[in-house]
Structures are given as C-alpha cells and as structure tokens.
C-alpha cells in the first residue's frame, strides 16, 4: 500500500476535497462526530456536535468533465437534534449526533437514522423537482379563490421547478435509554435495528416508535458492582439473528436472538488473554473497545482499542487473527494522555469494500491504513497543506526515538488536539472520508 | 512508584468530580474507567506506604525527630485502612446518586456514620484540593501539547448526579 508502487492492493491516495471552515478557531458545534457512506456510496452523511446532519452527494461523472471525478457536493443540511433538558434528573441532553446509519434505498427517497445520547430519529430525504400548478380552489400564491367565481374545472399540471431536497423526521424513537446511546445498527432484515447504551441494548422495529424490546441488560442489581459497560454494538451483515457488542473490558460477545428473548447469555465470547508484562495503571482504559465492525463478508469482525486494531475470526474466540498497532509509541506516554484526557478518545475503524484493508485514525490528523494481505501499513495526514487537487499524499512517519530523520515527526511534536476519530470507506470504490475536527477530507485512489 | 500512584489517584479524583458538572450528564463509561484507575493507584499507594512504614519501623525504631511527620501519616493511613470489601465499594460511591454527600445535613452524617472513621484522604478536603492543584501545575511542563492544559472543565451548573433509579425501557 505504499505510494508509488502499483499493482495489487497498493493504493495511491490523492487529495480530492475538503469541506468545512478554514478558521483556526473551531466552533465546538462544528466538530464532526460521525461520518457514514450510504449503501451505494452516492451519499455521504456527517453529523456534528451541534446536532446537524450534512449530506453530500456524489456528482455523476461525465466524460467531458474529467476534472471533477465524482466530487461530493452538499445535498441536504438539516437540524436533526436539539439540546434538551431532562427535568426529572436535572440534566442537559446534548444534541451531538453520535451515530448516523443509512437504510438501504427502496424507493426514490433516502432514509437514515441519526442518534444523540437519548433519542433516535428516522429521517426521510426526498427530492422535489416538480410542483403542481393550476389548482382549482386556490391561486398560484396560495390564496383561496372565491368558490362562486369558479366557473370551470381544470386538471393541475406538474411543472418543473428548481430541485429542492427536503428532510423530514418520519419517526422519533425516544425514552428508551437511561444511559448514553453509543451505537445504532440496522439489521439485515431491513425492518429492525438495534440501539445500545452503556448498559442496555434495545431492538426496535422501524415502524414502531412507542416500544422496543430490551435484548441485553448488563446493569447489575447493585450499581456498586458495576465492572464493565457496553461500548459498541453491531448487527451481523447477513444473519439477522446475530449481533455483537463490545465492552470496556476489551471483550466482545456475540449473541443469537433465536436462543432467548433476553440475550444476556452470549453465544460466543471473544477475549484475548492479557499480557501481564504490559500491565499498568492504564491497562483497563486502553483495553476498552471503542468500536466494533463486521467485515462485509460477515466472517470477520474488527475491534479498535486505544492502541491497536484487531481482526477476529468469528470462529475463533480465544484470540484475534490479526493485530495491528496504530500508534504503539504512545504506550510510554499514557500518563500524560491520561492527564489531558486523550486516553479516553474513542477511535472508530472501518473496512474497505472488499475487506482487504482497514483504516483507523490517530493524532496529529494522521490516519492509518493496513493491508491485510500484504501486511503493509501506511500513515497519511489530513491537512490543508496537501490540499491541491489530486495531489498525492505522502506517507508520514513518527520518530519513536533516536535521531529524527528528515520528514519524520517526533512523538512530542504531535498535536493531540488534532485527532481523527471518524473515518469512512466507500462501500465499492477506493474513496475515503476522514473527519478532522470540523473539516471533512475526501481522498481518492489515483487508480479510481 | 507510590509518588506516581498518589499523583494518579489525585488526578483521577479531580477528574471524577469534574465529570459531575459536565454537560450531558454523567458519563458512566468514563467514570467507571476513572474509578478503576483511581482504585488501582490507591491500592498501590497504600501498599507502598505500608511497606515503607514497616521498613522504617524496623530500621529506625527510636528516632523521634525523624518520625515527626511519619506518625501522623501512619495514623492517618491506619484509620484509612479499608477492608477489601470497602476497597471494592469505595470507588463505586462516586457513581451513585451523590446528593447526600453534597449537603452537610444530619441525613448525610447518618448515612455515612459507619464509614466516618474511615474517611480516606481523597474525599474533598481543602488540603487535598490544594495538593491536586499543585501537582497539576507541576505536571504542566511534562505533559504533551494539549489545548490549554486544563483537562477538567469547570462548568458552573446545578446539574446533579444522575440516579440509579431503574427506568423501565419502553
């Protein structure tokens, strides 16, 4: 996957676009909190801390305009969630969008689920490019006509109009989560979806908003006995009865909804034995899983903890089949990262369409890609300095000790405020979206 | 090692307290991790203290001047020595509904009566807070580049600790 080497799975990533303000002063509300391609990759949605959703649509590629090779432009922007106040608990509920998940497209409209800490909403995004003219009972400006003056009847005709994209909330799934929602996942039956908070997972039907089934509940009778929380959950891509959830202890449980109504007892339990030599004050924190994703094939799953990404074969529970170190040089800095709270950062991870490569973020606006076949990895940077159209990204390297070579950056020079927590890979092509604080970078493979 | 442990312990406590006033309510995951880290640090700190005190008792049995500060610490420590069960329970207290801790009413003292004698040094005391601040300042030079060095947001709100009342999922 090294730049400059062609063939096979080697990618040559080039800058394509960057969205967002250039200002040094970043408004907190503009910080991107989730990124998600839809099933076809035609649409790319982002959610931010201000509760807004911005959807980009890929331009149709035309042979004449070779410059814009399928660029993403703003398609729709809407306010998904507003800040709320829970009067019972005297708590403010943040409007930050934690997750967006698309539904597969079944008609002309697009549907997505967006979730903040407490509420999930189903949004319909539809296009309107025609409007009816020639109503009988009202004027063109909408005023009602005097019925006594109507002497003839006419059939309204549909006239073209400027394209308008409307987003409307079709369902609101509320009041089902006591704790903060960390995941939503659409089931492969396209009828149900699950939502997970720190202690519970609920199963919803997309049409029913006033009730959900609680399928996992790890809340102890005595909260003083709490030792772990749910950190992420996902439905299997093909088996609608299977889902997984990860924990703060670094374990993953696979559950089969056919086994019991309440899936507290797992079908499979994935855990890697801890290396006692690497034990420290912060072992608990860095082993907490921040993201879990099934491969497209459904045979593997990937987990992200603070320092590494692990690929698990669903048929092998006692250890991952692959482990990739994201930024091992931070292991000696954990105390400092604890002080500045960076150790609690929740990085996500994603697969490419063919499951041959995985990607995850790091600090200093670096993001990492791992080729599962060649076992090669690359570090790239999302930066406006490399933002000339189609400019090839240069691999970056962090100097871990000794003499720093040219173009290397030392660990102590890394900017820990510039973190890439959210990345997404186009489901079919080598196009990636990388969220760097309030900016969204889109990169494409040169061969694309 | 115990210096490090004490520092982490104090840091964890200050983070736990700042969590309570954070917008969006208590983050259960983070408070759990903080509690675990604090507990681990506290265990090591107390173990190191006990070992050190045991060594000093053996080595310097009759040195009253040198031990001026030590007895105070020893007595403080022995009063803080918690049974394993209490050690397990203590960090979880911070996760519970904590309105009782806030007010110095007789309801508060009645609830905490059993543990009054075992009040550990990490509960809010002026001295402990000052220590934390001092340690924080000392650490400024050592930590990696951050936004403003203040990882604990001080937000002036009246938000209370969320309760553990079970709210039935619909």
XYZ file of C-alpha atoms in Angstrom:
618
model
C 0.000 0.000 0.000
C 2.968 2.288 -0.293
C 2.556 5.259 -2.540
C 4.344 4.921 -5.822
C 4.110 1.165 -6.017
C 1.459 -0.007 -8.375
C -0.476 -3.177 -8.719
C -2.385 -5.462 -6.408
C -3.776 -3.832 -3.351
C -1.418 -0.898 -3.441
C -3.212 2.362 -3.213
C -2.028 5.799 -4.169
C -4.133 8.159 -2.202
C -4.724 11.602 -3.577
C -6.421 14.587 -2.135
C -9.874 15.159 -3.590
C -11.838 17.611 -1.486
C -12.047 19.261 1.897
C -15.264 20.569 3.418
C -15.567 22.934 6.324
C -14.254 26.212 7.621
C -10.606 27.121 7.415
C -10.685 29.168 10.613
C -8.175 28.323 13.285
C -10.867 28.933 15.880
C -13.059 25.909 15.728
C -16.624 26.311 16.939
C -17.487 23.321 19.100
C -20.784 22.854 17.330
C -18.985 22.331 14.032
C -16.914 19.415 15.237
C -17.841 16.379 13.174
C -18.962 13.496 15.347
C -19.894 10.850 12.796
C -19.335 10.047 9.106
C -21.160 7.442 7.054
C -21.475 6.494 3.397
C -24.791 5.089 2.264
C -25.044 1.616 0.718
C -24.229 2.760 -2.808
C -21.659 5.341 -1.805
C -23.558 8.004 -3.676
C -24.351 9.825 -0.448
C -22.065 10.740 2.424
C -23.565 11.932 5.687
C -21.871 13.737 8.542
C -23.240 14.617 11.947
C -21.766 17.231 14.227
C -21.782 18.323 17.827
C -24.345 20.992 17.051
C -26.909 18.340 16.181
C -26.791 18.990 12.450
C -26.626 16.499 9.638
C -24.992 17.410 6.353
C -25.403 15.079 3.403
C -23.107 15.220 0.401
C -23.997 13.709 -2.930
C -21.553 12.485 -5.484
C -21.739 14.135 -8.833
C -22.418 11.949 -11.782
C -19.158 11.521 -13.601
C -19.279 12.833 -17.114
C -16.724 12.077 -19.762
C -16.403 15.717 -20.662
C -15.569 16.966 -17.212
C -12.564 14.946 -16.265
C -11.570 17.347 -13.544
C -14.408 16.560 -11.223
C -14.105 12.841 -10.840
C -17.212 12.243 -8.888
C -16.937 15.062 -6.381
C -19.172 15.269 -3.362
C -21.286 18.367 -3.027
C -23.746 19.413 -0.367
C -27.087 17.767 -0.978
C -29.003 18.494 2.189
C -28.433 20.099 5.569
C -30.815 19.876 8.469
C -31.005 20.153 12.207
C -31.513 16.635 13.448
C -31.406 17.041 17.202
C -31.757 19.976 19.549
C -30.437 20.268 23.067
C -32.992 19.064 25.572
C -33.378 19.172 29.290
C -34.344 16.197 31.409
C -36.265 17.824 34.213
C -36.511 14.659 36.246
C -32.771 14.283 36.500
C -31.838 17.925 36.069
C -29.602 17.001 33.203
C -28.986 18.571 29.877
C -29.139 16.201 26.920
C -26.562 17.073 24.331
C -27.613 17.498 20.746
C -24.418 15.949 19.450
C -25.038 13.309 16.804
C -23.348 10.149 17.995
C -24.178 7.945 15.047
C -25.769 8.011 11.629
C -26.794 4.843 9.853
C -28.350 4.689 6.411
C -31.177 2.415 5.465
C -30.916 0.644 2.139
C -32.698 2.540 -0.575
C -36.066 1.113 -1.509
C -37.592 3.962 -3.491
C -36.666 7.405 -4.709
C -36.263 8.745 -1.195
C -33.346 8.093 1.133
C -33.714 7.192 4.776
C -31.252 7.450 7.598
C -31.228 7.015 11.357
C -29.499 9.616 13.484
C -28.937 9.292 17.202
C -27.858 11.561 20.003
C -27.410 10.414 23.601
C -31.060 9.617 24.180
C -33.153 9.756 21.015
C -33.032 8.155 17.598
C -34.752 9.711 14.623
C -35.625 8.313 11.224
C -35.215 10.939 8.526
C -36.586 10.869 5.045
C -34.599 12.793 2.480
C -36.510 13.313 -0.713
C -36.206 15.390 -3.817
C -38.813 17.638 -5.189
C -38.268 18.974 -8.709
C -41.831 19.473 -9.792
C -44.752 21.344 -8.421
C -48.371 21.369 -9.310
C -49.801 24.436 -10.961
C -53.340 25.231 -11.879
C -55.245 24.398 -8.725
C -58.945 24.935 -8.835
C -59.516 26.174 -5.310
C -56.506 28.389 -4.778
C -54.408 30.911 -6.620
C -50.831 30.412 -7.633
C -49.749 32.278 -4.496
C -51.846 30.003 -2.328
C -54.763 32.233 -1.518
C -58.128 30.614 -1.589
C -60.278 31.530 -4.517
C -63.836 32.638 -4.091
C -65.774 29.471 -4.875
C -68.552 31.407 -6.543
C -66.109 32.725 -9.110
C -65.016 29.306 -10.236
C -66.780 28.526 -13.444
C -64.566 25.888 -14.970
C -62.600 22.930 -13.740
C -59.070 22.191 -14.775
C -56.559 19.480 -14.093
C -53.457 20.766 -12.345
C -50.263 20.146 -14.277
C -46.839 19.330 -12.898
C -44.295 21.948 -13.819
C -40.587 21.643 -13.294
C -39.023 23.651 -10.518
C -35.568 24.090 -9.029
C -34.523 20.970 -7.253
C -35.377 21.061 -3.589
C -34.153 18.450 -1.164
C -36.369 18.027 1.842
C -35.518 16.260 5.051
C -38.390 15.314 7.285
C -38.426 13.300 10.502
C -40.606 10.280 9.936
C -40.133 8.502 13.234
C -38.831 9.503 16.612
C -37.652 6.703 18.886
C -37.393 8.202 22.327
C -37.471 7.413 26.024
C -35.892 4.010 25.782
C -32.399 4.720 27.035
C -31.449 5.653 30.545
C -27.786 5.820 29.677
C -25.994 7.370 26.734
C -26.535 5.794 23.337
C -23.235 4.774 21.778
C -24.373 2.705 18.779
C -27.167 2.094 16.354
C -27.149 -0.640 13.742
C -29.650 -1.519 11.037
C -30.456 -5.198 10.814
C -30.135 -7.136 7.584
C -33.875 -7.743 7.590
C -34.278 -4.013 6.956
C -37.176 -3.993 9.364
C -35.466 -3.768 12.699
C -32.478 -2.037 14.184
C -30.693 -2.049 17.496
C -29.584 0.778 19.727
C -27.082 0.368 22.518
C -26.257 2.458 25.549
C -23.767 1.823 28.359
C -25.787 -0.936 29.953
C -28.584 -1.987 27.609
C -29.314 -2.869 24.031
C -32.778 -2.393 22.565
C -34.271 -3.825 19.421
C -36.679 -1.612 17.509
C -38.989 -2.045 14.600
C -38.594 0.819 12.173
C -42.331 1.354 12.044
C -42.971 1.272 15.792
C -41.813 4.100 17.980
C -43.681 3.591 21.216
C -41.949 0.425 22.287
C -38.770 -1.533 21.865
C -37.507 -4.876 23.063
C -34.687 -4.908 25.525
C -32.382 -7.698 24.375
C -29.299 -7.112 26.510
C -29.191 -5.760 30.027
C -25.924 -5.821 31.936
C -26.968 -3.481 34.667
C -26.139 -5.125 37.997
C -28.706 -5.131 40.773
C -26.257 -3.139 42.812
C -24.524 -0.450 40.791
C -21.565 -0.665 43.106
C -20.812 -3.987 41.492
C -20.562 -2.477 38.025
C -17.339 -3.553 36.365
C -17.934 -3.072 32.684
C -20.134 -1.214 30.244
C -21.207 -1.743 26.652
C -19.126 0.353 24.310
C -20.382 -0.606 20.834
C -22.831 -2.944 19.134
C -23.495 -4.052 15.601
C -25.841 -6.355 13.720
C -24.377 -9.084 11.566
C -24.463 -8.015 7.897
C -26.265 -11.168 6.725
C -27.612 -13.102 9.678
C -30.454 -11.061 11.058
C -30.492 -13.046 14.300
C -26.876 -12.315 15.200
C -25.312 -9.242 16.708
C -22.199 -8.414 18.694
C -21.424 -5.979 21.441
C -18.097 -4.913 22.851
C -17.248 -3.947 26.396
C -14.991 -1.621 28.300
C -13.014 -4.667 29.398
C -11.896 -5.416 25.872
C -14.231 -8.341 25.318
C -16.778 -8.981 22.603
C -19.925 -11.007 22.938
C -21.784 -12.465 20.009
C -25.447 -13.117 20.639
C -28.087 -15.072 18.813
C -31.591 -13.687 19.165
C -33.055 -17.084 18.402
C -31.586 -18.524 21.593
C -33.577 -16.381 24.014
C -35.594 -13.211 24.189
C -33.044 -11.698 26.513
C -29.564 -12.186 25.144
C -27.685 -11.722 28.405
C -26.057 -15.058 27.814
C -23.779 -14.827 24.852
C -23.308 -17.441 22.195
C -19.657 -16.593 21.749
C -17.230 -14.713 23.916
C -14.152 -13.185 22.362
C -11.291 -12.240 24.599
C -7.555 -12.119 24.174
C -5.536 -13.037 27.258
C -3.816 -10.010 28.698
C -0.059 -9.760 28.506
C 0.963 -9.417 32.175
C 4.212 -7.696 31.260
C 2.393 -4.738 29.800
C 0.179 -4.158 32.812
C -0.001 -0.576 34.055
C -2.359 1.797 35.798
C -3.987 2.410 32.485
C -4.363 -1.144 31.218
C -8.097 -1.070 31.854
C -8.561 2.119 29.919
C -6.534 1.197 26.878
C -8.127 -2.215 26.568
C -11.606 -0.693 26.384
C -13.002 -1.265 22.900
C -14.180 1.902 21.211
C -15.579 0.413 18.008
C -16.598 -2.926 16.557
C -17.352 -3.551 12.886
C -18.243 -6.688 10.999
C -16.477 -7.277 7.716
C -18.699 -7.062 4.650
C -18.380 -10.805 4.260
C -19.676 -11.346 7.769
C -16.902 -13.774 8.556
C -14.702 -11.418 10.497
C -15.094 -8.527 12.848
C -12.722 -5.770 13.758
C -12.297 -4.052 17.117
C -10.486 -0.848 17.988
C -8.962 -0.205 21.360
C -6.766 2.723 22.260
C -3.520 1.493 20.755
C -4.467 -1.200 18.285
C -6.928 -2.649 15.814
C -7.722 -6.346 15.968
C -9.361 -8.579 13.422
C -11.267 -11.553 14.805
C -12.446 -14.642 13.031
C -15.946 -15.329 14.291
C -14.992 -18.967 14.559
C -12.150 -18.337 16.935
C -12.867 -16.822 20.292
C -9.641 -17.057 22.191
C -7.578 -14.547 20.256
C -7.731 -12.252 17.255
C -6.334 -13.496 13.962
C -4.659 -10.180 13.232
C -3.447 -7.326 15.403
C -2.292 -4.005 14.033
C -0.519 -1.423 16.160
C -1.887 2.006 15.404
C 0.418 4.182 17.492
C 2.417 1.976 19.819
C 4.762 4.895 20.531
C 2.040 6.286 22.768
C 2.343 3.423 25.235
C 5.081 5.197 27.121
C 3.034 8.397 27.195
C -0.122 7.013 28.724
C 0.203 9.024 31.908
C 0.316 12.283 30.008
C -2.531 11.158 27.815
C -4.495 10.387 30.948
C -3.903 13.874 32.229
C -5.087 15.576 29.077
C -7.976 13.114 28.681
C -6.783 11.915 25.297
C -6.607 8.375 26.630
C -10.420 8.393 26.621
C -10.671 9.240 22.942
C -12.868 6.799 21.071
C -11.434 5.985 17.696
C -13.517 4.250 15.075
C -12.343 1.864 12.396
C -13.643 0.733 9.026
C -13.212 -1.880 6.336
C -12.827 -1.285 2.644
C -15.417 -2.760 0.326
C -13.516 -5.977 -0.318
C -12.376 -6.413 3.319
C -8.765 -6.427 2.173
C -7.848 -3.244 4.013
C -8.768 -1.464 7.214
C -8.456 2.126 8.295
C -8.463 3.997 11.561
C -7.482 7.406 12.882
C -4.779 8.718 15.151
C -3.445 12.072 16.367
C -1.869 14.978 14.543
C -4.540 14.441 11.888
C -2.842 11.207 10.966
C -4.808 8.201 9.884
C -3.576 4.693 9.319
C -4.362 2.030 6.770
C -3.450 -1.622 6.974
C -3.420 -4.012 4.045
C -4.461 -7.373 5.398
C -2.916 -9.317 2.533
C 0.492 -7.726 2.239
C 0.615 -6.740 5.924
C 1.885 -3.364 4.889
C 0.687 -0.232 6.564
C 0.777 3.436 5.807
C 0.304 6.630 7.760
C -1.264 9.574 5.977
C -2.173 13.049 7.086
C -5.321 15.073 6.529
C -4.006 18.550 6.130
C -4.822 21.611 4.124
C -1.173 21.849 3.241
C -1.610 18.833 0.993
C -4.834 20.081 -0.475
C -4.017 20.699 -4.086
C -6.451 18.846 -6.305
C -5.288 15.311 -6.958
C -2.101 15.872 -5.029
C -0.713 12.545 -3.927
C -0.444 12.069 -0.206
C 2.990 11.466 1.131
C 3.380 8.742 3.745
C 4.124 10.121 7.196
C 6.294 8.615 9.851
C 6.579 9.172 13.568
C 10.031 9.054 15.022
C 9.969 6.969 18.147
C 13.444 7.552 19.416
C 16.996 8.255 18.473
C 17.787 10.542 15.639
C 14.861 12.005 13.836
C 15.142 11.637 10.105
C 14.052 14.270 7.684
C 10.268 14.362 7.179
C 9.740 12.400 10.363
C 7.854 13.902 13.236
C 8.769 13.215 16.820
C 6.229 11.922 19.285
C 6.485 15.017 21.437
C 5.650 17.222 18.483
C 2.370 15.514 17.759
C -0.667 17.710 18.140
C -3.097 15.820 20.329
C -5.862 18.277 19.651
C -5.921 17.180 16.041
C -7.451 13.769 16.296
C -9.122 11.689 13.651
C -11.827 9.716 15.386
C -14.206 9.165 12.484
C -13.405 7.733 9.077
C -15.461 6.033 6.399
C -14.620 3.998 3.324
C -16.809 3.982 0.228
C -18.553 0.599 0.030
C -17.417 -0.108 -3.518
C -14.629 2.213 -4.518
C -11.392 3.488 -3.091
C -12.767 6.731 -1.815
C -12.402 7.613 1.839
C -13.872 10.299 4.047
C -11.835 11.448 7.019
C -13.206 13.801 9.668
C -10.565 16.070 11.138
C -12.260 18.090 13.863
C -14.506 20.425 11.857
C -13.217 19.547 8.413
C -14.152 16.631 6.209
C -11.444 15.405 3.863
C -12.188 13.200 0.908
C -9.373 11.239 -0.663
C -9.429 9.029 -3.720
C -7.145 6.375 -5.022
C -5.381 7.557 -8.140
C -6.397 4.410 -9.944
C -10.031 5.077 -9.153
C 6.113 4.304 42.344
C 3.926 5.460 45.187
C 4.536 9.077 44.257
C 3.239 8.267 40.813
C 0.356 6.359 42.331
C -0.593 9.244 44.565
C -0.476 11.630 41.650
C -2.693 9.436 39.536
C -5.038 8.963 42.445
C -5.418 12.708 42.971
C -5.784 13.292 39.261
C -8.478 10.638 38.998
C -10.429 12.122 41.847
C -10.374 15.593 40.393
C -11.499 14.215 37.052
C -14.311 12.303 38.698
C -15.554 15.425 40.377
C -15.372 17.469 37.233
C -17.369 14.778 35.430
C -20.348 15.577 37.566
C -20.693 19.046 36.164
C -20.115 18.121 32.571
C -22.748 18.913 30.053
C -24.790 15.932 29.022
C -24.799 14.261 32.402
C -22.585 11.667 33.972
C -20.634 9.594 31.511
C -20.896 6.175 33.006
C -18.131 4.660 30.930
C -15.629 7.345 31.752
C -16.462 7.464 35.421
C -16.075 3.699 35.595
C -12.645 3.851 33.997
C -11.606 6.723 36.241
C -12.773 4.845 39.317
C -10.853 1.743 38.315
C -7.699 3.703 37.672
C -8.074 5.561 40.915
C -8.611 2.319 42.789
C -5.559 0.724 41.225
C -3.441 3.743 42.063
C -4.792 3.905 45.583
C -4.076 0.250 46.221
C -0.509 0.629 45.077
C -0.085 3.832 47.030
C -1.365 2.333 50.247
C 0.619 -0.838 49.759
C 3.761 1.178 49.177
C 3.017 3.296 52.219
C 2.522 0.287 54.434
C 5.689 -1.345 53.166
C 7.661 1.802 53.693
C 6.290 2.329 57.154
C 7.019 -1.267 58.060
C 10.591 -0.854 56.857
C 11.080 2.355 58.775
C 9.728 0.868 61.930
C 12.304 -1.877 61.661
C 15.224 0.314 60.669
C 14.643 3.329 62.889
C 12.845 2.183 65.975
C 13.905 5.113 68.236
C 14.243 8.283 66.155
C 11.531 10.644 67.353
C 12.629 13.669 65.301
C 12.802 11.861 62.021
C 9.478 10.283 62.656
C 7.639 13.521 63.475
C 5.709 13.551 60.280
C 5.566 9.790 59.909
C 3.295 9.021 62.868
C 0.764 11.482 61.547
C 0.765 9.769 58.229
C 0.748 6.336 59.795
C -2.208 7.132 61.993
C -3.973 8.725 59.082
C -3.250 5.695 56.994
C -4.276 3.173 59.559
C -7.505 4.977 60.019
C -7.918 4.817 56.316
C -7.089 1.161 56.018
C -10.108 -0.319 54.444
C -11.210 -3.862 54.349
C -11.135 -5.477 50.907
C -14.885 -5.185 50.686
C -14.765 -1.465 51.364
C -11.920 -1.068 48.940
C -14.123 -2.574 46.304
C -17.095 -0.480 47.282
C -15.440 2.879 47.743
C -14.803 3.943 44.147
C -18.296 2.961 43.172
C -19.729 5.503 45.586
C -18.758 8.203 43.208
C -21.017 6.599 40.640
C -24.046 6.702 42.826
C -26.550 9.415 43.399
C -24.465 11.753 45.438
C -26.802 14.417 46.648
C -26.289 13.180 50.200
C -22.597 13.917 50.012
C -23.197 17.485 48.999
C -25.208 18.689 51.937
C -23.837 18.605 55.427
C -27.156 17.612 56.891
C -27.775 15.060 59.593
C -29.180 12.848 56.903
C -25.730 12.882 55.360
C -23.968 12.088 58.580
C -26.466 9.391 59.425
C -25.940 7.697 56.106
C -22.184 7.830 56.351
C -21.954 7.034 60.071
C -20.293 3.658 59.633
C -17.598 4.988 57.430
C -16.929 8.299 59.144
C -13.893 6.958 60.914
C -12.556 5.565 57.695
C -12.675 8.726 55.656
C -9.868 8.390 53.148
C -7.750 11.291 52.069
C -9.220 11.585 48.623
C -12.609 12.905 49.682
C -12.875 16.647 49.257
C -10.752 18.457 51.784
C -9.175 21.820 51.255
C -5.722 20.390 51.683
C -6.313 17.605 49.193
C -7.624 20.033 46.625
C -4.590 22.271 47.008
C -2.328 19.266 46.606
C -4.110 18.359 43.429
C -3.707 21.864 42.064
C -0.044 21.930 42.955
C 0.534 18.616 41.304
C -1.331 19.751 38.257
C 0.872 22.808 37.924
C 3.939 20.698 38.388
C 2.807 18.492 35.578
C 2.208 21.275 33.094
C 5.762 21.182 31.906
C 5.776 17.455 31.463
C 2.585 16.774 29.629
C 2.378 16.707 25.896
C 0.909 19.571 23.984
C -2.796 19.955 24.689
C -5.447 22.540 24.156
C -4.969 24.614 27.276
C -3.586 22.191 29.787
C -6.837 22.115 31.664
C -8.370 18.767 31.185
C -11.029 19.303 33.811
C -13.686 21.634 32.589
C -15.145 23.739 35.369
C -18.702 24.329 34.430
C -20.930 26.240 36.732
C -24.167 24.306 36.696
C -26.613 22.907 39.115
C -26.707 19.537 37.477
C -26.943 16.736 39.959
C -25.541 13.287 39.794
C -27.833 11.044 37.825
C -29.607 8.474 39.876
C -29.577 4.773 39.566
C -33.307 4.565 39.525
C -34.204 1.898 37.092
C -36.236 3.413 34.386
C -38.067 0.719 32.582
C -37.274 0.703 28.925
C -40.382 1.024 26.929
